[in-house]
CSV table of C-alpha atoms and ligand atoms in Angstrom, one decimal:
chain,number,residue,atom,x,y,z
A,1,MET,CA,53.4,43.3,43.2
A,2,LEU,CA,50.3,41.9,44.8
A,3,ARG,CA,50.4,38.3,46.0
A,4,SER,CA,47.5,36.1,47.1
A,5,VAL,CA,48.5,34.9,50.6
A,6,VAL,CA,46.8,32.0,52.4
A,7,LEU,CA,45.5,33.2,55.8
A,8,GLY,CA,43.5,30.2,56.9
A,9,VAL,CA,42.3,26.7,55.9
A,10,GLY,CA,39.4,24.6,57.0
A,11,SER,CA,37.4,21.5,56.1
A,12,SER,CA,34.2,19.6,56.7
A,13,LEU,CA,33.3,16.0,56.3
A,14,PRO,CA,29.9,14.2,56.4
A,15,ARG,CA,29.1,12.4,59.6
A,16,ARG,CA,28.8,9.0,58.1
A,17,VAL,CA,31.9,6.9,57.4
A,18,MET,CA,31.5,4.1,54.8
A,19,LYS,CA,34.3,1.5,55.1
A,20,ASN,CA,35.2,-0.8,52.2
A,21,ALA,CA,33.6,-3.7,54.0
A,22,ASP,CA,30.3,-1.8,53.9
A,23,PHE,CA,30.2,-2.5,50.1
A,24,GLU,CA,29.7,-6.2,50.8
A,25,GLY,CA,26.1,-6.9,49.8
A,26,VAL,CA,26.0,-3.7,47.7
A,27,VAL,CA,28.4,-4.7,44.8
A,28,GLU,CA,30.7,-7.6,44.2
A,29,THR,CA,34.0,-6.3,45.6
A,30,SER,CA,36.4,-6.7,48.5
A,31,ASP,CA,38.4,-4.6,50.9
A,32,GLU,CA,41.5,-6.2,49.5
A,33,TRP,CA,40.7,-5.3,45.8
A,34,ILE,CA,39.9,-1.7,46.7
A,35,VAL,CA,43.0,-1.2,48.9
A,36,GLN,CA,45.3,-2.8,46.5
A,37,ARG,CA,44.1,-0.9,43.4
A,38,THR,CA,43.4,2.5,45.0
A,39,GLY,CA,44.7,2.8,48.6
A,40,ILE,CA,41.2,3.7,49.7
A,41,ARG,CA,40.0,2.2,53.0
A,42,GLN,CA,37.0,4.4,53.8
A,43,ARG,CA,35.1,7.5,52.6
A,44,HIS,CA,32.5,9.9,54.1
A,45,ILE,CA,29.0,9.8,52.6
A,46,ALA,CA,26.6,12.8,52.9
A,47,ALA,CA,23.2,12.3,54.6
A,48,ALA,CA,20.1,13.9,53.1
A,49,ASP,CA,20.6,17.0,55.2
A,50,GLU,CA,24.3,17.4,54.2
A,51,THR,CA,24.7,19.1,50.8
A,52,THR,CA,27.4,20.7,48.8
A,53,ALA,CA,26.3,24.1,50.1
A,54,SER,CA,26.1,23.0,53.8
A,55,LEU,CA,29.5,21.2,53.7
A,56,GLY,CA,31.0,24.2,51.8
A,57,GLU,CA,29.6,26.6,54.4
A,58,ALA,CA,31.1,24.6,57.3
A,59,ALA,CA,34.5,24.4,55.6
A,60,ALA,CA,34.3,28.2,54.9
A,61,ARG,CA,33.5,28.9,58.5
A,62,ALA,CA,36.4,26.7,59.7
A,63,ALA,CA,38.8,28.5,57.3
A,64,LEU,CA,37.6,31.9,58.6
A,65,ALA,CA,37.9,30.8,62.2
A,66,ALA,CA,41.4,29.6,61.6
A,67,CYS,CA,42.5,33.1,60.7
A,68,GLY,CA,40.2,35.0,63.0
A,69,LEU,CA,38.2,36.7,60.2
A,70,GLN,CA,34.4,37.2,59.7
A,71,PRO,CA,32.3,36.8,56.5
A,72,ALA,CA,32.2,40.6,56.4
A,73,ASP,CA,36.0,40.6,55.7
A,74,ILE,CA,35.5,38.6,52.5
A,75,ASP,CA,34.5,40.1,49.1
A,76,LEU,CA,34.9,37.1,46.8
A,77,ILE,CA,33.8,33.5,46.9
A,78,VAL,CA,34.9,31.0,44.3
A,79,LEU,CA,33.4,27.5,44.8
A,80,ALA,CA,34.8,24.6,42.8
A,81,THR,CA,32.2,21.9,42.4
A,82,SER,CA,30.7,19.5,39.9
A,83,THR,CA,27.8,18.6,42.3
A,84,PRO,CA,26.0,21.9,42.9
A,85,ASN,CA,22.8,22.0,45.0
A,86,ASN,CA,20.9,23.1,42.0
A,87,THR,CA,21.6,23.6,38.3
A,88,PHE,CA,21.4,27.3,39.1
A,89,PRO,CA,21.8,29.6,40.9
A,90,ALA,CA,25.5,28.9,41.7
A,91,THR,CA,25.9,27.1,45.0
A,92,ALA,CA,28.5,29.8,45.8
A,93,VAL,CA,25.7,32.4,46.2
A,94,ASP,CA,23.9,29.9,48.5
A,95,ILE,CA,27.0,29.7,50.6
A,96,GLN,CA,27.4,33.5,50.5
A,97,ASN,CA,23.8,33.8,51.8
A,98,ARG,CA,24.3,31.2,54.5
A,99,LEU,CA,27.4,33.1,55.6
A,100,GLY,CA,25.2,36.2,55.9
A,101,MET,CA,27.2,38.0,53.2
A,102,HIS,CA,25.3,40.4,50.9
A,103,HIS,CA,28.2,42.2,49.4
A,104,GLY,CA,31.0,41.2,47.0
A,105,PHE,CA,30.5,38.5,44.5
A,106,ALA,CA,30.4,34.7,44.3
A,107,PHE,CA,30.4,32.1,41.6
A,108,ASP,CA,31.0,28.4,40.8
A,109,MET,CA,33.8,26.9,38.8
A,110,GLN,CA,33.4,23.6,37.1
A,111,ALA,CA,36.6,21.7,36.3
A,112,VAL,CA,35.7,18.4,38.0
A,113,CYS,CA,38.6,17.1,40.1
A,114,SER,CA,40.9,20.0,39.0
A,115,GLY,CA,38.3,22.5,40.2
A,116,PHE,CA,40.2,23.6,43.3
A,117,VAL,CA,43.4,24.3,41.3
A,118,TYR,CA,41.3,26.2,38.8
A,119,ALA,CA,39.5,28.1,41.5
A,120,MET,CA,42.7,29.1,43.3
A,121,THR,CA,44.2,30.3,40.1
A,122,THR,CA,41.1,32.3,39.3
A,123,ALA,CA,40.8,33.9,42.7
A,124,ASP,CA,44.5,34.7,42.5
A,125,LEU,CA,43.9,36.7,39.3
A,126,TYR,CA,40.9,38.6,40.8
A,127,LEU,CA,43.0,39.5,43.9
A,128,ARG,CA,46.1,40.5,41.9
A,129,GLY,CA,43.8,42.5,39.6
A,130,ALA,CA,42.6,44.4,42.6
A,131,MET,CA,38.9,43.4,42.0
A,132,ALA,CA,38.7,41.9,45.5
A,133,LYS,CA,40.8,42.0,48.7
A,134,ARG,CA,40.0,38.7,50.4
A,135,ALA,CA,38.6,35.5,48.8
A,136,LEU,CA,37.2,32.3,50.1
A,137,VAL,CA,38.2,29.5,47.7
A,138,ILE,CA,36.1,26.4,48.4
A,139,GLY,CA,36.0,22.9,47.0
A,140,SER,CA,32.8,21.1,48.0
A,141,GLU,CA,31.4,17.9,46.6
A,142,THR,CA,28.7,15.3,47.1
A,143,PHE,CA,29.8,12.8,44.5
A,144,SER,CA,27.8,10.1,46.3
A,145,ARG,CA,24.7,11.7,44.6
A,146,ILE,CA,25.9,11.1,41.1
A,147,LEU,CA,27.4,7.6,41.5
A,148,ASP,CA,25.8,4.5,40.0
A,149,TRP,CA,25.7,2.4,43.1
A,150,THR,CA,25.4,-0.8,41.0
A,151,ASP,CA,28.7,-0.1,39.2
A,152,ARG,CA,31.6,-1.5,41.2
A,153,SER,CA,34.2,0.1,39.0
A,154,THR,CA,33.2,3.6,40.1
A,155,CYS,CA,31.1,3.6,43.3
A,156,VAL,CA,34.0,2.4,45.5
A,157,LEU,CA,36.3,5.3,44.4
A,158,PHE,CA,34.5,8.5,45.5
A,159,GLY,CA,33.5,10.2,48.7
A,160,ASP,CA,31.9,13.5,49.9
A,161,GLY,CA,33.5,16.5,51.7
A,162,ALA,CA,34.6,20.1,51.5
A,163,GLY,CA,37.7,22.2,52.1
A,164,ALA,CA,38.3,26.0,52.0
A,165,VAL,CA,41.1,28.5,52.1
A,166,VAL,CA,41.0,32.3,52.8
A,167,LEU,CA,43.3,34.2,50.4
A,168,GLU,CA,44.3,37.9,51.0
A,169,ALA,CA,45.9,40.3,48.5
A,170,GLN,CA,49.2,41.5,50.1
A,171,GLN,CA,52.1,43.5,48.8
A,172,GLY,CA,55.0,41.3,47.8
A,173,THR,CA,58.5,41.9,46.3
A,174,GLY,CA,57.8,39.9,43.2
A,175,THR,CA,60.5,37.4,44.2
A,176,LEU,CA,60.5,33.8,45.4
A,177,VAL,CA,60.7,35.0,49.1
A,178,ASP,CA,57.2,36.3,48.9
A,179,ARG,CA,54.4,34.5,50.7
A,180,GLY,CA,51.4,33.5,48.6
A,181,ILE,CA,50.7,32.0,45.2
A,182,LEU,CA,54.0,32.1,43.2
A,183,ALA,CA,52.9,30.4,40.0
A,184,SER,CA,50.2,28.3,38.5
A,185,SER,CA,49.4,26.4,35.3
A,186,LEU,CA,46.1,25.2,33.9
A,187,ARG,CA,45.4,22.8,31.1
A,188,SER,CA,42.5,21.0,29.4
A,189,ASP,CA,41.9,18.8,26.4
A,190,GLY,CA,38.3,18.0,25.5
A,191,ALA,CA,39.4,15.2,23.2
A,192,HIS,CA,39.2,13.1,26.4
A,193,LYS,CA,35.8,14.3,27.4
A,194,ASP,CA,34.2,10.8,27.1
A,195,LYS,CA,36.7,9.0,29.3
A,196,LEU,CA,35.2,10.5,32.5
A,197,PHE,CA,31.8,12.1,32.4
A,198,VAL,CA,28.3,12.2,33.8
A,199,ASP,CA,25.7,10.8,31.4
A,200,GLY,CA,23.1,13.5,32.0
A,201,GLY,CA,22.6,17.2,32.1
A,202,PRO,CA,20.0,20.0,31.7
A,203,SER,CA,20.6,20.5,28.0
A,204,THR,CA,20.7,16.8,26.9
A,205,THR,CA,18.7,14.4,29.0
A,206,GLY,CA,17.2,16.9,31.4
A,207,THR,CA,18.3,14.6,34.3
A,208,VAL,CA,21.3,14.8,36.7
A,209,GLY,CA,22.9,11.6,35.4
A,210,HIS,CA,25.5,9.2,36.7
A,211,LEU,CA,29.3,9.2,36.7
A,212,ARG,CA,30.9,7.0,34.0
A,213,MET,CA,34.6,6.4,33.7
A,214,GLU,CA,37.1,4.4,31.7
A,215,GLY,CA,39.4,3.9,34.7
A,216,ARG,CA,42.2,2.3,32.8
A,217,GLU,CA,42.3,5.2,30.2
A,218,VAL,CA,42.3,7.8,32.9
A,219,PHE,CA,45.1,6.0,34.7
A,220,LYS,CA,47.1,5.8,31.5
A,221,HIS,CA,47.2,9.6,31.0
A,222,ALA,CA,47.2,10.7,34.6
A,223,VAL,CA,50.9,10.5,35.5
A,224,ALA,CA,52.3,12.1,32.3
A,225,MET,CA,49.8,15.0,32.5
A,226,ILE,CA,50.3,15.6,36.2
A,227,THR,CA,54.1,15.5,36.0
A,228,ASP,CA,54.2,17.7,32.9
A,229,VAL,CA,52.1,20.5,34.5
A,230,ILE,CA,54.1,20.4,37.7
A,231,GLU,CA,57.4,20.7,35.9
A,232,ALA,CA,55.9,23.7,33.9
A,233,THR,CA,54.7,25.4,37.1
A,234,ALA,CA,58.0,24.9,38.9
A,235,GLY,CA,59.9,26.1,35.8
A,236,ALA,CA,57.7,29.2,35.6
A,237,ALA,CA,58.5,30.1,39.2
A,238,GLY,CA,62.2,29.3,38.7
A,239,ILE,CA,62.4,26.6,41.4
A,240,SER,CA,63.6,23.0,41.2
A,241,ILE,CA,61.4,20.1,42.4
A,242,ASP,CA,63.7,19.3,45.2
A,243,GLN,CA,63.1,22.8,46.8
A,244,LEU,CA,59.5,21.8,47.4
A,245,ASP,CA,58.6,21.2,51.1
A,246,TRP,CA,55.2,19.6,50.5
A,247,PHE,CA,53.4,17.9,47.6
A,248,VAL,CA,49.6,18.1,48.0
A,249,PRO,CA,48.1,16.1,45.1
A,250,HIS,CA,44.5,15.4,44.1
A,251,GLN,CA,43.6,12.3,46.1
A,252,ALA,CA,42.2,10.0,43.3
A,253,ASN,CA,44.3,7.0,43.7
A,254,ARG,CA,47.4,6.1,45.7
A,255,ARG,CA,49.1,4.4,42.8
A,256,ILE,CA,48.7,7.6,40.6
A,257,ILE,CA,50.1,9.8,43.4
A,258,GLU,CA,53.0,7.5,44.1
A,259,ALA,CA,53.9,7.1,40.5
A,260,SER,CA,53.8,10.9,39.9
A,261,ALA,CA,55.9,11.6,43.0
A,262,LYS,CA,58.4,8.9,42.0
A,263,LYS,CA,58.7,10.3,38.5
A,264,LEU,CA,59.3,13.8,39.9
A,265,GLY,CA,61.8,12.5,42.5
A,266,ILE,CA,59.6,13.7,45.4
A,267,PRO,CA,60.2,11.6,48.5
A,268,ASP,CA,57.3,9.9,50.3
A,269,GLU,CA,57.7,12.0,53.4
A,270,LYS,CA,56.9,15.2,51.5
A,271,VAL,CA,53.6,13.7,50.1
A,272,VAL,CA,50.3,14.5,51.8
A,273,LEU,CA,48.0,11.5,51.5
A,274,THR,CA,44.4,11.4,52.6
A,275,VAL,CA,42.9,9.1,49.9
A,276,ASP,CA,42.9,6.2,52.4
A,277,ARG,CA,40.4,7.9,54.6
A,278,HIS,CA,38.5,10.3,52.2
A,279,GLY,CA,38.5,8.4,48.8
A,280,ASN,CA,38.3,10.7,45.8
A,281,THR,CA,36.3,13.8,46.8
A,282,SER,CA,37.0,15.5,43.4
A,283,ALA,CA,37.4,19.3,43.9
A,284,ALA,CA,37.4,19.0,47.7
A,285,SER,CA,40.3,16.6,47.9
A,286,VAL,CA,43.2,19.1,47.7
A,287,PRO,CA,41.8,21.5,50.3
A,288,LEU,CA,40.8,18.6,52.6
A,289,ALA,CA,44.4,17.3,52.4
A,290,LEU,CA,45.8,20.8,52.8
A,291,SER,CA,43.6,21.4,55.9
A,292,GLU,CA,44.8,18.2,57.5
A,293,ALA,CA,48.5,18.9,56.9
A,294,VAL,CA,48.2,22.5,58.2
A,295,ALA,CA,46.2,21.4,61.3
A,296,ASP,CA,48.7,18.7,62.3
A,297,GLY,CA,51.6,21.1,62.0
A,298,ARG,CA,53.3,19.6,58.9
A,299,ILE,CA,52.8,22.6,56.6
A,300,LYS,CA,54.3,25.7,58.3
A,301,ARG,CA,54.7,29.3,57.4
A,302,GLY,CA,57.4,29.8,54.7
A,303,ASP,CA,57.1,26.3,53.3
A,304,LEU,CA,56.9,25.8,49.5
A,305,VAL,CA,53.7,23.8,48.8
A,306,LEU,CA,52.7,22.4,45.5
A,307,LEU,CA,49.0,21.6,44.8
A,308,GLU,CA,48.2,19.4,41.8
A,309,ALA,CA,45.0,17.9,40.3
A,310,MET,CA,43.8,16.1,37.2
A,311,GLY,CA,40.2,15.1,36.3
A,312,GLY,CA,37.3,14.9,33.9
A,313,GLY,CA,37.6,16.8,30.7
A,314,PHE,CA,40.5,16.1,30.9
A,315,THR,CA,41.5,19.1,33.0
A,316,TRP,CA,44.7,19.4,35.0
A,317,GLY,CA,46.8,22.0,36.7
A,318,ALA,CA,49.2,22.9,39.5
A,319,VAL,CA,49.6,25.8,41.9
A,320,LEU,CA,52.8,26.7,43.8
A,321,ILE,CA,52.4,28.5,47.1
A,322,ARG,CA,54.8,29.9,49.7
A,323,TRP,CA,52.9,29.3,52.9
B,401,ACO,N1,36.0,-4.8,42.9
B,401,ACO,C1,36.4,-5.9,42.3
B,401,ACO,N2,36.7,-6.0,41.0
B,401,ACO,C2,36.6,-4.9,40.3
B,401,ACO,C3,36.1,-3.7,40.9
B,401,ACO,C4,35.8,-3.7,42.2
B,401,ACO,N3,35.4,-2.6,42.9
B,401,ACO,N4,36.1,-2.8,39.9
B,401,ACO,C5,36.5,-3.3,38.8
B,401,ACO,N5,36.8,-4.6,39.0
B,401,ACO,C6,37.3,-5.6,38.1
B,401,ACO,C7,37.0,-5.3,36.7
B,401,ACO,O1,35.7,-5.7,36.3
B,401,ACO,C8,38.1,-6.1,35.9
B,401,ACO,O2,37.6,-7.5,35.9
B,401,ACO,P1,37.9,-8.3,34.5
B,401,ACO,O3,39.4,-8.4,34.4
B,401,ACO,O4,37.3,-9.6,34.8
B,401,ACO,O5,37.3,-7.5,33.4
B,401,ACO,C9,39.3,-6.1,36.9
B,401,ACO,O6,38.7,-5.7,38.2
B,401,ACO,C10,40.3,-5.1,36.5
B,401,ACO,O7,39.7,-3.9,36.1
B,401,ACO,P2,40.5,-2.6,35.7
B,401,ACO,O8,39.6,-1.5,35.4
B,401,ACO,O9,41.5,-3.0,34.6
B,401,ACO,O10,41.3,-2.3,37.0
B,401,ACO,P3,42.5,-1.3,37.2
B,401,ACO,O11,43.7,-2.0,37.8
B,401,ACO,O12,42.7,-0.4,36.1
B,401,ACO,O13,41.9,-0.5,38.4
B,401,ACO,C11,40.9,1.6,38.7
B,401,ACO,C12,40.7,0.2,38.3
B,401,ACO,C13,41.1,1.6,40.2
B,401,ACO,C14,39.6,2.4,38.5
B,401,ACO,C15,42.1,2.3,38.0
B,401,ACO,O14,41.9,2.1,36.6
B,401,ACO,C16,42.2,3.7,38.3
B,401,ACO,O15,42.4,4.1,39.4
B,401,ACO,N6,42.1,4.6,37.3
B,401,ACO,C17,42.1,6.0,37.5
B,401,ACO,C18,40.8,6.5,37.7
B,401,ACO,C19,40.6,7.5,38.7
B,401,ACO,O16,41.3,7.6,39.7
B,401,ACO,N7,39.7,8.4,38.4
B,401,ACO,C20,39.3,9.4,39.3
B,401,ACO,C21,39.0,10.6,38.6
B,401,ACO,S1,40.2,11.2,37.6
B,401,ACO,C22,41.3,11.7,38.6
B,401,ACO,O17,40.9,12.2,39.6
B,401,ACO,C23,42.7,11.5,38.3
């Protein structure tokens, strides 16, 4: 059977770093409050010339360079984002054009913080369905553009950035020894749509709007939803959680990550954490974390890697990969 194998990973972060101390004078908060409640110490914030498309392009180029491929080798781009450059066309086609690609097909996926997990699962289905041979799966966000910078309960949590992977359809044996995506599970429940949302849009206000969140409500559901979908994914693949080599969670909040890992019995040394330096970059957080752990040599060929995310909608999901 065909498997979607990861060939390369890359990332891109805006030049400007905003530390917690930089919020002093912006909103009433403190480094101590932010670190204690979230684990975040700094985040990157995009300048006017840095957009979801430009960051996504840079991450895509880095992922291609990591595996020695060219844009011409790619025939599918799936971009996960909730902060597109324009309402339409899809920012994915902008990135396609920036890469000089005029073949294949490209589209955006919108599942907020779960976007990358949704995009990996979608690209996997296209590759295994033989509709494409090699895909760029990108998570790119500029959440700083939709934050209410007077709301201390949200503006301290998010950051900007992008990450990308190159997937290739390769023949596998259909067993757990195969490299590539071994299993994935996606979930959503719109009953929670008002707990984390943007209060604007083309069809309602005609404006872009600002992010609104009931943080305590999100927190309350997060650990149960995350652990449930991870157990379902591991179960579908026929592996036990202790066989995992690496846990690469969505980087929303250190307390959510630690509580999820603890409930699943995953030891701290297997957890990839970047939330301290990136904040919550929504759909970019998982590929940014992946990129770091691959670049520094932690994630190696043959490792079992579990990606997980949960976000607005609510949406949530997990992807199990043999690296
Ligand atoms: N600085 C100082 N005080 C603050 C700040 C701030 N930046 N923000 C809120 N407070 C205050 C509140 O006003 C409140 O004050 P009050 O008691 O006088 O009313 C107090 O701190 C406690 O507020 P809570 O909202 O109860 O704080 P909590 O401990 O729940 O932490 C947080 C808030 C960090 C948002 C937490 O609820 C959380 O992490 N939730 C998950 C949300 C999340 O991560 N969302 C990301 C997207 S979804 C996802 O990706 C999983």
